[in-house]
Coordinates of C-alpha atoms in Angstrom, one line a residue:
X1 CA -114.4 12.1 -9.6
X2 CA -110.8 10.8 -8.6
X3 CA -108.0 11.3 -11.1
X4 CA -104.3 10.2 -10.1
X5 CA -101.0 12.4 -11.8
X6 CA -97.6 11.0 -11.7
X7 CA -95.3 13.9 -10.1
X8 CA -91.8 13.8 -8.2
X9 CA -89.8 15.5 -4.9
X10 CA -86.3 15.3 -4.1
X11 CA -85.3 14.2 -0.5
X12 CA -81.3 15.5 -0.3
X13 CA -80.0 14.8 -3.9
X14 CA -82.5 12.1 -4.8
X15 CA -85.6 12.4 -6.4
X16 CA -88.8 9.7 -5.2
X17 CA -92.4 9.8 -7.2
X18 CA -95.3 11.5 -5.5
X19 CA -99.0 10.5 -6.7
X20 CA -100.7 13.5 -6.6
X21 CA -104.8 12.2 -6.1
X22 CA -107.2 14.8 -7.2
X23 CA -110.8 14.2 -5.7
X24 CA -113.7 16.4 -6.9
X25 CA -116.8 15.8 -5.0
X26 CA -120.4 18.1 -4.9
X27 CA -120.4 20.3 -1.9
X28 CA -119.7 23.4 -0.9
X29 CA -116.6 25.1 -2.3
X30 CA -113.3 24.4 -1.0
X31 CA -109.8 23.3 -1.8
X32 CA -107.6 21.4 0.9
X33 CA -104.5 19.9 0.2
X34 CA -102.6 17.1 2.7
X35 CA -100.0 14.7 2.7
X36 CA -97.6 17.2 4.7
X37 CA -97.3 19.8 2.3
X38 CA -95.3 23.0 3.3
X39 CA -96.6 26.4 2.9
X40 CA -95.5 26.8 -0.4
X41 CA -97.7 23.6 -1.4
X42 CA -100.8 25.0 0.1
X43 CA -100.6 28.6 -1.8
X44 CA -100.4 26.4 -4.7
X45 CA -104.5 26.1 -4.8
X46 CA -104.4 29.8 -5.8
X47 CA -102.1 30.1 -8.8
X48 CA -103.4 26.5 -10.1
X49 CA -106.8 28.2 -9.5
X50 CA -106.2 31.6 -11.6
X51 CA -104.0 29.6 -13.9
X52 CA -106.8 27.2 -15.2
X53 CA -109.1 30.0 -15.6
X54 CA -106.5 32.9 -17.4
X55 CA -105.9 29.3 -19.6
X56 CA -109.7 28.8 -20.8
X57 CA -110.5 26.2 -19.1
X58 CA -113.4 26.1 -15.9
X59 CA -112.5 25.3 -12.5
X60 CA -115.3 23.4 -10.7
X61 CA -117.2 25.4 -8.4
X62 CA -117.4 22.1 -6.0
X63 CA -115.2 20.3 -3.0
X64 CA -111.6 19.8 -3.8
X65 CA -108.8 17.4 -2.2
X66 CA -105.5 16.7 -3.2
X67 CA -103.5 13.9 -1.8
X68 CA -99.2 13.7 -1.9
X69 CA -98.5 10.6 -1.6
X70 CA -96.5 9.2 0.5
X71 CA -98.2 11.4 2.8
X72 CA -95.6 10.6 5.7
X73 CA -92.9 13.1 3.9
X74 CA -92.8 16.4 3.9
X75 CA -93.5 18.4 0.4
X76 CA -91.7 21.4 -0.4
X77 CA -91.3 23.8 -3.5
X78 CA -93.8 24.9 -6.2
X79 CA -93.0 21.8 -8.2
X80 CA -96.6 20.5 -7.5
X81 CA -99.0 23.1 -9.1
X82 CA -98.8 21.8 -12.7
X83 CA -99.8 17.9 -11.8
X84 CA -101.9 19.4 -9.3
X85 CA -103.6 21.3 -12.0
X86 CA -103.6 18.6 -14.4
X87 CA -105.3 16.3 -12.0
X88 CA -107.8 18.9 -11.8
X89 CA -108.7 19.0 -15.2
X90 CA -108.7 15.2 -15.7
X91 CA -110.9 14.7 -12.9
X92 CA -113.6 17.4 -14.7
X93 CA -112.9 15.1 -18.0
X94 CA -111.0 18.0 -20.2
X95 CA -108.2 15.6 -20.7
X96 CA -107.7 11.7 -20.6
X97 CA -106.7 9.7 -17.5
X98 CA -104.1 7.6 -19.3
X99 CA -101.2 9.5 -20.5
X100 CA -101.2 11.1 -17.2
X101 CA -99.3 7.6 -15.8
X102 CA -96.8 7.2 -18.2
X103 CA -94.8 10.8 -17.6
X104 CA -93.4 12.2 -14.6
X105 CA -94.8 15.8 -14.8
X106 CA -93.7 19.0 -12.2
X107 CA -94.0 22.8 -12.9
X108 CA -94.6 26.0 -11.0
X109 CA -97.7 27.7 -12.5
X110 CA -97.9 31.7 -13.0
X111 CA -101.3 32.9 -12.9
X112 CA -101.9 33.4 -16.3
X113 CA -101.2 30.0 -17.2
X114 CA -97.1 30.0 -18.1
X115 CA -94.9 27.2 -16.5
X116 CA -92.0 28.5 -14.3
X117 CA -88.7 26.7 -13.6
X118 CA -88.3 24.3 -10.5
X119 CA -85.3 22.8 -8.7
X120 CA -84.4 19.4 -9.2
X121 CA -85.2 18.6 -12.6
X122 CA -81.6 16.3 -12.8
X123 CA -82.3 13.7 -10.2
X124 CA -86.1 13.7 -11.0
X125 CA -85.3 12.5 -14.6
X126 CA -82.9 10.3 -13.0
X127 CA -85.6 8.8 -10.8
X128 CA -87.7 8.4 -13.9
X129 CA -85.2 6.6 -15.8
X130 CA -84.6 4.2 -13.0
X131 CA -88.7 3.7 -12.3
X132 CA -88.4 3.0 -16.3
X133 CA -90.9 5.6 -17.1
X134 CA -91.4 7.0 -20.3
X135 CA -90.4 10.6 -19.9
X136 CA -90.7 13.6 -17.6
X137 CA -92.6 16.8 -18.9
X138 CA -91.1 19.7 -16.9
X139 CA -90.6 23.6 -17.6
X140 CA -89.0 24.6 -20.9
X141 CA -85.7 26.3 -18.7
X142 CA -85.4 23.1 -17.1
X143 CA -85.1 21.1 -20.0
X144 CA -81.3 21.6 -20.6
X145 CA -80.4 20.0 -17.5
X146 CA -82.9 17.3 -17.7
X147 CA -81.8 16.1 -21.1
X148 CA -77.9 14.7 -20.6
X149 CA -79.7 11.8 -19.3
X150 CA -79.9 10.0 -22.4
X151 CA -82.6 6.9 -21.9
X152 CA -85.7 8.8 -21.2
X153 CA -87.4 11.5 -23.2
X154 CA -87.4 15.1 -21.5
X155 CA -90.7 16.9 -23.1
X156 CA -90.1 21.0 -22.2
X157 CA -93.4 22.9 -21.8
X158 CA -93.9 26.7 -21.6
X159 CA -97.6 26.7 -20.8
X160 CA -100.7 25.3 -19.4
X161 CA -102.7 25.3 -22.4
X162 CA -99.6 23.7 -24.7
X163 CA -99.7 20.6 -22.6
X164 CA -103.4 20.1 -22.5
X165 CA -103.1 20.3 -26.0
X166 CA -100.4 17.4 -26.2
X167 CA -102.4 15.2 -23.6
X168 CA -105.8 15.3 -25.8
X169 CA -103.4 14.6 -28.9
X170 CA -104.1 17.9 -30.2
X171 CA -100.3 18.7 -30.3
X172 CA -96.7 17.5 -30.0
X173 CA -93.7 18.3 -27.6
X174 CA -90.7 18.3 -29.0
X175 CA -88.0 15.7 -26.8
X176 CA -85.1 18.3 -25.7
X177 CA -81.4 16.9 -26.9
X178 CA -77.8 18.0 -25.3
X179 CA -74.4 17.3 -26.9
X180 CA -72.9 16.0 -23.8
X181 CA -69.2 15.9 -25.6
X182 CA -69.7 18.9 -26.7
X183 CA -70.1 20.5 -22.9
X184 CA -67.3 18.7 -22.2
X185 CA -64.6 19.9 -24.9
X186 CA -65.7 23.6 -23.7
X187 CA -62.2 25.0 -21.7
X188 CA -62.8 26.1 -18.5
X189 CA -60.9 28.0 -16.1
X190 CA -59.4 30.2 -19.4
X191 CA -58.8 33.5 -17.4
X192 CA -56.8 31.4 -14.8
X193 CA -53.4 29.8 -14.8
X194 CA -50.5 28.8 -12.7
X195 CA -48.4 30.7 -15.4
X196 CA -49.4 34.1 -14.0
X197 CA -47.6 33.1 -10.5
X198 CA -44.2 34.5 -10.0
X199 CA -41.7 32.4 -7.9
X200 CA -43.0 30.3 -5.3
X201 CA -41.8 27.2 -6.8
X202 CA -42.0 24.6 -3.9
X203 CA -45.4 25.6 -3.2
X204 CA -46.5 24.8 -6.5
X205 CA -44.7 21.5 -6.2
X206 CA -46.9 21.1 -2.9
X207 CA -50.5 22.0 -5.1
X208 CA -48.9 19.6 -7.9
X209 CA -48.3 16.5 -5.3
X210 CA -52.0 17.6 -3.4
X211 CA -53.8 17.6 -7.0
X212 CA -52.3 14.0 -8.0
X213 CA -53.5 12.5 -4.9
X214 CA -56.8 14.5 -4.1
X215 CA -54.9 15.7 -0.3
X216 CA -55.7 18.1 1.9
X217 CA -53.5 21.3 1.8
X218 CA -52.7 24.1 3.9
X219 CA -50.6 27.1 3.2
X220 CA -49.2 28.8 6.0
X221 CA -47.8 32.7 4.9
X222 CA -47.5 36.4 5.3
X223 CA -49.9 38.8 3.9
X224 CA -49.9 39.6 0.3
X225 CA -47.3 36.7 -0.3
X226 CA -49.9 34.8 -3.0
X227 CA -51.9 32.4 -0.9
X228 CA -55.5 33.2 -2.4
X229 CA -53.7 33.4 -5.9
X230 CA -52.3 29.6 -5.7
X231 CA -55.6 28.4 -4.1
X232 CA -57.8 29.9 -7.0
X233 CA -55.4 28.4 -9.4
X234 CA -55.5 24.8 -8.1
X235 CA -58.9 23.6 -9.9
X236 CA -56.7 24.8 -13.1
X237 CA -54.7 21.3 -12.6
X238 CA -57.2 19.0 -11.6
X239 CA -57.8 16.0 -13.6
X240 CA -61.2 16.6 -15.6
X241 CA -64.4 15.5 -14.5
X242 CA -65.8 12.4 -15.6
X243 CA -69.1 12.4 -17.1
X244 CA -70.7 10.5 -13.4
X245 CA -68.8 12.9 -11.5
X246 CA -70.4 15.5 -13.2
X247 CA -73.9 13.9 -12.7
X248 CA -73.2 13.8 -8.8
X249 CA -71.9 17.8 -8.6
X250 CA -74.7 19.0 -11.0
X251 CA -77.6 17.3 -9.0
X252 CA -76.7 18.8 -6.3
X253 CA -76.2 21.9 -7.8
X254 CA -80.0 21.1 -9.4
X255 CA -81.3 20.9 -5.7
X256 CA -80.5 24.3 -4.6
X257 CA -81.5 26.0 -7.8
X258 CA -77.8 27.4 -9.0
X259 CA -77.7 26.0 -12.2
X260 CA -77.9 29.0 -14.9
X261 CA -80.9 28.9 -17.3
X262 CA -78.6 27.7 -20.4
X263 CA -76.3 24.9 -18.1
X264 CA -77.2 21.4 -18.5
X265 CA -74.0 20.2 -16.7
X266 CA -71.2 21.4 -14.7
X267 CA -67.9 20.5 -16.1
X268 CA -65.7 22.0 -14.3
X269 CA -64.3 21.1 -10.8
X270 CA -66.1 23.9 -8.6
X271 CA -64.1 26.1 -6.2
X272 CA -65.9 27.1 -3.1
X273 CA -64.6 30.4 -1.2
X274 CA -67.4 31.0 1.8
X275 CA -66.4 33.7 4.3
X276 CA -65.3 33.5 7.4
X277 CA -68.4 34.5 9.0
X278 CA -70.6 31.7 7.9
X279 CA -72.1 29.8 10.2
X280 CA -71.7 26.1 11.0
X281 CA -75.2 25.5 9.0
X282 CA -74.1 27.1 6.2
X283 CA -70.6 25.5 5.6
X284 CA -71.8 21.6 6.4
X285 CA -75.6 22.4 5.2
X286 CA -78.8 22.2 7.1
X287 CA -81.6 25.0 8.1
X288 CA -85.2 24.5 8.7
X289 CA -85.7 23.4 5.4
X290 CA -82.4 21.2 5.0
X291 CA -80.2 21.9 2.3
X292 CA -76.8 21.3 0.9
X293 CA -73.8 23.1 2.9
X294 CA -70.5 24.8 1.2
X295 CA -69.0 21.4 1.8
X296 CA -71.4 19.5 -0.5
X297 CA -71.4 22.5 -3.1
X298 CA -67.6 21.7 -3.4
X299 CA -68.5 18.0 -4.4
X300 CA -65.4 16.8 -6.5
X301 CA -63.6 19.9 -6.3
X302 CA -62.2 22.5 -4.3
X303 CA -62.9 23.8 -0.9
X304 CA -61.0 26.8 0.0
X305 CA -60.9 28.5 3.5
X306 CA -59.2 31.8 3.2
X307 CA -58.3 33.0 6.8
X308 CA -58.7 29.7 8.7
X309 CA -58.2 30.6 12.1
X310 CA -60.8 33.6 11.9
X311 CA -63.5 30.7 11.1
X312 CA -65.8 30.2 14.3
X313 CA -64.5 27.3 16.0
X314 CA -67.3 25.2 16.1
X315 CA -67.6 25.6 12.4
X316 CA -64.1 24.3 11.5
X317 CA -65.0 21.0 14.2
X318 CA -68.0 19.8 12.0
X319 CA -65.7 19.7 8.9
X320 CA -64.1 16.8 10.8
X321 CA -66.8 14.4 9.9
X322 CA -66.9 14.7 6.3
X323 CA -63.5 15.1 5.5
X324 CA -62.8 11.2 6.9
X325 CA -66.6 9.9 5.7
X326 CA -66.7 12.1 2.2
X327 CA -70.5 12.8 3.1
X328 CA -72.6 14.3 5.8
X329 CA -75.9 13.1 7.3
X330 CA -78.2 15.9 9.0
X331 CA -81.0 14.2 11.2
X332 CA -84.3 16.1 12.1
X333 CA -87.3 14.8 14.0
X334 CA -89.0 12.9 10.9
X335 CA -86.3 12.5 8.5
X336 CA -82.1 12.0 8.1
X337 CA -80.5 13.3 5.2
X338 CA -77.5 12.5 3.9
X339 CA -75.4 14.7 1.1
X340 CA -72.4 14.2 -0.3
X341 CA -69.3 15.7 0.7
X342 CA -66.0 14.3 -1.6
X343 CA -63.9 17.5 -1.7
X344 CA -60.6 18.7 -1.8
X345 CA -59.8 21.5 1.3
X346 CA -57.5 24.4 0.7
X347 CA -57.0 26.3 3.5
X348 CA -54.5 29.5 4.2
X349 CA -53.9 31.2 6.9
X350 CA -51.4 33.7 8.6
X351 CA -48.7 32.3 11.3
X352 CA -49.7 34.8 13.6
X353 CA -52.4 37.9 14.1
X354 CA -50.6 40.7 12.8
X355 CA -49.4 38.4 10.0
X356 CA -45.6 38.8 10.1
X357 CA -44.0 36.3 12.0
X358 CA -40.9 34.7 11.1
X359 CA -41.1 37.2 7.8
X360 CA -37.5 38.9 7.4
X361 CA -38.7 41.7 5.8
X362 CA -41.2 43.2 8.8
X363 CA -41.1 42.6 12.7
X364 CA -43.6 40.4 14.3
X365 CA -46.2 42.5 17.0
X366 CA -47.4 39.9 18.8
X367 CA -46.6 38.0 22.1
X368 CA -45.9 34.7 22.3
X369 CA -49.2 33.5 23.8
X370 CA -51.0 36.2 21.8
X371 CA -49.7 33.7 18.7
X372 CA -50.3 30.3 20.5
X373 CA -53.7 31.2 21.1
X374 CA -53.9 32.3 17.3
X375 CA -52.9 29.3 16.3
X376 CA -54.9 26.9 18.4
X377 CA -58.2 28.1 17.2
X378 CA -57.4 25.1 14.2
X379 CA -57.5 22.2 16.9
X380 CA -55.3 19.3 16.8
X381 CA -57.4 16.6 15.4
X382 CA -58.7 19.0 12.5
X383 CA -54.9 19.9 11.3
X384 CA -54.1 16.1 11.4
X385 CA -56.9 15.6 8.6
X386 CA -55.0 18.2 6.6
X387 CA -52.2 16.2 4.7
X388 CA -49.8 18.9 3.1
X389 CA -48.4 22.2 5.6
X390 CA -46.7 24.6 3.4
X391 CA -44.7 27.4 4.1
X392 CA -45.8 30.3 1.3
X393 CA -42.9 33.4 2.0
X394 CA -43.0 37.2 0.8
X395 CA -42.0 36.9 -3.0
X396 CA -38.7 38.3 -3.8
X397 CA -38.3 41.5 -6.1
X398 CA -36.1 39.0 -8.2
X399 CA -39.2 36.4 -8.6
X400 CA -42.0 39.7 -8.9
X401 CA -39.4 40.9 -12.0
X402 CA -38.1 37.9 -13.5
X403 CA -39.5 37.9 -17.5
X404 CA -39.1 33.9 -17.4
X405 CA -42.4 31.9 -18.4
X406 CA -43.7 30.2 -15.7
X407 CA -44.9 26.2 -15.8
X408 CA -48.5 26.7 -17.1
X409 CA -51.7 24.7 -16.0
X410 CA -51.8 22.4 -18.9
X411 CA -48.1 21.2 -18.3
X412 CA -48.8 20.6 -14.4
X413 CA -52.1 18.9 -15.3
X414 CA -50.7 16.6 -17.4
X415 CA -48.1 15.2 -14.6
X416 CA -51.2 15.0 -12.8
X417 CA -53.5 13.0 -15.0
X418 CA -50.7 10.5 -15.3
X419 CA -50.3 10.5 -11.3
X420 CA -54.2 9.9 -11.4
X421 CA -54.3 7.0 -14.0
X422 CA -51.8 5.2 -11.7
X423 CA -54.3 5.4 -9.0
X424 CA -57.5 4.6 -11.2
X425 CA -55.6 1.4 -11.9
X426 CA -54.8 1.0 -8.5
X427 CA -58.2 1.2 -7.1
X428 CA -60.1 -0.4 -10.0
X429 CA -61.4 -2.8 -7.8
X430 CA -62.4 -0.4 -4.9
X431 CA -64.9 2.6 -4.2
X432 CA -61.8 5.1 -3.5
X433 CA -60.1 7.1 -6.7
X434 CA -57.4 8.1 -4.9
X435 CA -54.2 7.9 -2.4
X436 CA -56.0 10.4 0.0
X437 CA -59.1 8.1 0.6
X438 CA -56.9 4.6 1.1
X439 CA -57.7 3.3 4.6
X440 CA -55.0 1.6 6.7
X441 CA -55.9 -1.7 5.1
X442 CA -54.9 -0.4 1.9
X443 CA -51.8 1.6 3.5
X444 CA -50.4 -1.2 4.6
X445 CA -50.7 -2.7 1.2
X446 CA -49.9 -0.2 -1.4
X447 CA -46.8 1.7 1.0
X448 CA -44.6 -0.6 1.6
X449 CA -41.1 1.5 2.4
X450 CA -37.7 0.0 2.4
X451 CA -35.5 0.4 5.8
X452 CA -33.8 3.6 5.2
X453 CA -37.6 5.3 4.3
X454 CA -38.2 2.8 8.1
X455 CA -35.4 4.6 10.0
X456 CA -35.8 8.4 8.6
X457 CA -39.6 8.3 9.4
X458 CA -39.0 6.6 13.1
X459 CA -36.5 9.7 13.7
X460 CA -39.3 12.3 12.4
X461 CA -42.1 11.0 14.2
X462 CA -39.6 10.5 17.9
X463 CA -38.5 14.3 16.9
X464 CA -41.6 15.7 16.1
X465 CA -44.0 13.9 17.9
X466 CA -46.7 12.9 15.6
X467 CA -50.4 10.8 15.8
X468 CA -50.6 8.1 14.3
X469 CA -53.1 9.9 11.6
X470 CA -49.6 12.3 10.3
X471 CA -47.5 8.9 10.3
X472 CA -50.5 7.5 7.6
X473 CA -50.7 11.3 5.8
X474 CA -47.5 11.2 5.5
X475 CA -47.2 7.8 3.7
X476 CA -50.4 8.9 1.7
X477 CA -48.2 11.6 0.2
X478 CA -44.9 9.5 0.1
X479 CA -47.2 7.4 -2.1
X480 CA -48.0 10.1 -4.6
X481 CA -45.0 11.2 -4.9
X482 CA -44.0 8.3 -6.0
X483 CA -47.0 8.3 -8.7
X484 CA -46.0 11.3 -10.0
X485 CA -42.3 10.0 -10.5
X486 CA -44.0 6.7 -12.2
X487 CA -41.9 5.0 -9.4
X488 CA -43.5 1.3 -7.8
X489 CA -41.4 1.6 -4.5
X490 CA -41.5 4.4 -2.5
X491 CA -38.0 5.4 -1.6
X492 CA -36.4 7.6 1.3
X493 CA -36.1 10.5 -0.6
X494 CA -40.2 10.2 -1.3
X495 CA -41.1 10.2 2.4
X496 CA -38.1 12.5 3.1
X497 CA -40.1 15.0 1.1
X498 CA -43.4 13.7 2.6
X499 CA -42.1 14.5 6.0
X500 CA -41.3 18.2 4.6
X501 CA -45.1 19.3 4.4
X502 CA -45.7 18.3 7.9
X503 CA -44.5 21.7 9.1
X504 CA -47.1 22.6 12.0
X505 CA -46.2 19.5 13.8
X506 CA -43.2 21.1 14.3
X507 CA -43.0 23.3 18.1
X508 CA -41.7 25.9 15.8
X509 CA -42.9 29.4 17.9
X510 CA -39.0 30.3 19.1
X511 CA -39.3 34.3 19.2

């Protein structure tokens, strides 16, 4: 006897359904599974098996095939071993074909019966809200997640025998329900706080001007002089996530299984910190088995690379990509995926490899070429992407003991949410939310300078020989600037300051 179940997979961060066929036929015993399942599909005959037994239910004693369908992708996970099992017990008549077509259904089995938790329950009830199904019936711990979308019913299950029940109408499932204001008005980020740094007051101004127009910073210091400290805090002044930026960060989030039992969204702008050792498949995302890089991970907020010129070189290269396209595409013999990659990079870094150089307080080690080799490991094109270089000196004893309150987050983030409603307004019409993503189209249009900005800019760029890419960063942050003053026009003194965090364009190595 054939009986059909509804399941789902997701292929990068969107979910497609999967008919999972269940054919029973007299023969001699087997159980064979196709449609290009993975390993972890095929060891799914042996927990479905001992779960439908330790459940009280028979498994036939006859020739079993499963289909996943469309059987020209490749199925990973455990996510198929409850619809596998259901299909299974509706093709030996224990419960009725029907309802079995009107739910997306997906569950790793234990072998007494209990439904484990599964990646990917967020874009699957996505897909099943856009396929206009009626619900999705998925493990109990998943539920959470599954349940800020608001037009389907998400129907938790903690056990074999509990859904049986509900399929021959023996029992209900309660629909799971998430305040989503509620997750919303929770205050993140309350141990962290741009009041706890002492002094450095112009590189705060820089974080300020790179928050209010998503840019790409870098900060260029000694050791110990509060790089890592300003880079934490920068997520602290972000404007807050809207509920579909949420959706995009969380499903990706869903995907690789980092969600905590009890989150059903992430709120909060993440911060990713990866090492210096990771390798290019780590940081940009691929494997065997593809999946999500640091660079998606830090979808809508922060990517910080602590130590940049200790990252392999061939790592920092593939960043180059995403950083102008805002998503990256791995391609592998049957398949191309694509992820997305929207994120704000923070790098720091020292100016040399003992640290010091150009500090007044210690004396530089290193030889000249010793630093210009340093230094060149972050190539040319991959500094041009970065719009703001910032200098970040020792603090003095007079900032480290000064009692004075500094600016907190809340103040800052304020300035920057007005910057970022300027821009919204801006852009309405467009698939861009800010001055860092405008093209030269939209350059040309939105930074228009007068002929003193004209003249000052012509001097920088004949002085300091930039690309073409620095001339655009550096109306890109002229143009924020401006924002943040609530000023139409952007003036000299805008791209005067614009011109200021262009500092390693400068041939500044005299020793």
């Amino acid at each position: 006897m054939l009986a059909k179940v509804l399941s789902s997979a997701v292929l990068g961060v969107d979910a497609y359904t999967v008919e999972v066929e269940v054919d029973i036929r007299h023969g001699l015993p087997s159980f064979q599974t196709v449609g290009l399942p993975e390993a972890a599909v095929k060891e799914s005959k042996d927990r479905v098996k001992s779960a439908i037994s330790n459940s009280g239910y028979r498994f036939p004693d006859d020739r079993i095939t499963v289909n996943l369908a469309p059987a020209d992708i490749k199925k990973e996970g455990t996510a198929f071993d409850l619809p596998i099992a259901l299909g299974i017990l509706a093709a030996t008549g224990i419960i009725p074909h029907e309802r079995l077509t009107e739910y997306l259904i997906l569950g790793e089995l234990s072998l007494d019966g209990r439904i484990k938790p599964v990646k990917g329950s967020l874009p699957i009830a996505l897909a099943a809200r856009d396929f206009q199904f009626r619900g999705v019936i998925i493990p109990k711990r998943n539920a959470r997640e599954a349940a800020v979308v608001k037009e389907i019913a998400v129907l938790p299950v903690s056990t074999l025998g509990e859904l049986v029940d509900f399929l021959c109408s023996r029992g209900a499932l309660q629909p799971e329900s998430v305040d989503v204001q509620t997750i919303f008005d929770q205050m993140p980020w309350d141990d962290l706080d741009f009041s706890d740094v002492k002094g450095q007051e112009h590189v705060k101004r820089a974080l300020e001007i790179a928050a209010a127009g998503a840019h790409n910073l870098i900060m260029i210091g000694p050791p110990g002089a509060g790089k890592t400290m300003l880079a934490k805090r920068i997520a602290t002044i972000l404007p807050r996530m809207a509920f579909e930026e949420a959706i995009e960060t969380t499903k990706i989030y869903s995907v690789v299984g980092m969600l905590r039992d009890d989150q059903a969204l992430i709120t909060s702008r993440p911060f990713r910190a990866p090492h210096h050792t990771i390798s290019d498949a780590g940081l940009i995302g691929g494997g065997h088995v593809p999946r999500p890089g640091e660079v998606s991970l830090a979808q809508n907020g922060v990517l910080f690379l602590d130590e940049l010129a200790e990252f392999k070189k061939n790592v920092l290269e593939v960043l180059r990509q995403p950083m102008e396209d805002g998503h990256v595409t791995i391609a592998r013999a049957l398949t191309s995926i694509t992820y997305p990659a929207r994120f704000m990079l923070v790098a720091a870094m020292n100016p040399c490899p003992c640290g010091y150089f150009s500090d007044p307080n210690h004396e530089c080690t290193c030889a000249y070429t010793r630093i210009q080799r340093y230094r060149s490991k972050v190539s040319g094109p991959l500094m041009d992407r970065i719009d703001i270089h910032v200098d970040v000196p020792a603090v003095q004893y007079k900032d480290l003991a000064s009692q004075d309150d500094a600016e907190s987050s809340e103040k800052i983030r304020q300035r920057v949410n007005r910057s970022r409603a300027v821009q919204s307004e801006r852009f309405k019409r467009t698939k861009i939310y800010s001055n860092a993503q405008m093209n030269n189209r939209q350059i040309k249009k939105y930074c228009p300078i007068d002929q003193d900005a004209h003249s000052l800019l012509e001097m920088a760029i004949d002085k300091l020989g930039l690309s073409a890419r620095a001339f655009n960063r550096i109306l890109k942050i002229a143009r924020t600037i401006a924002d943040l003053e609530e000023i139409e026009d952007i003036t000299a003194h805008h791209v005067s300051e614009a011109i200021q965090y262009r500092s390693l364009d400068r041939n500044n190595l005299s020793v």
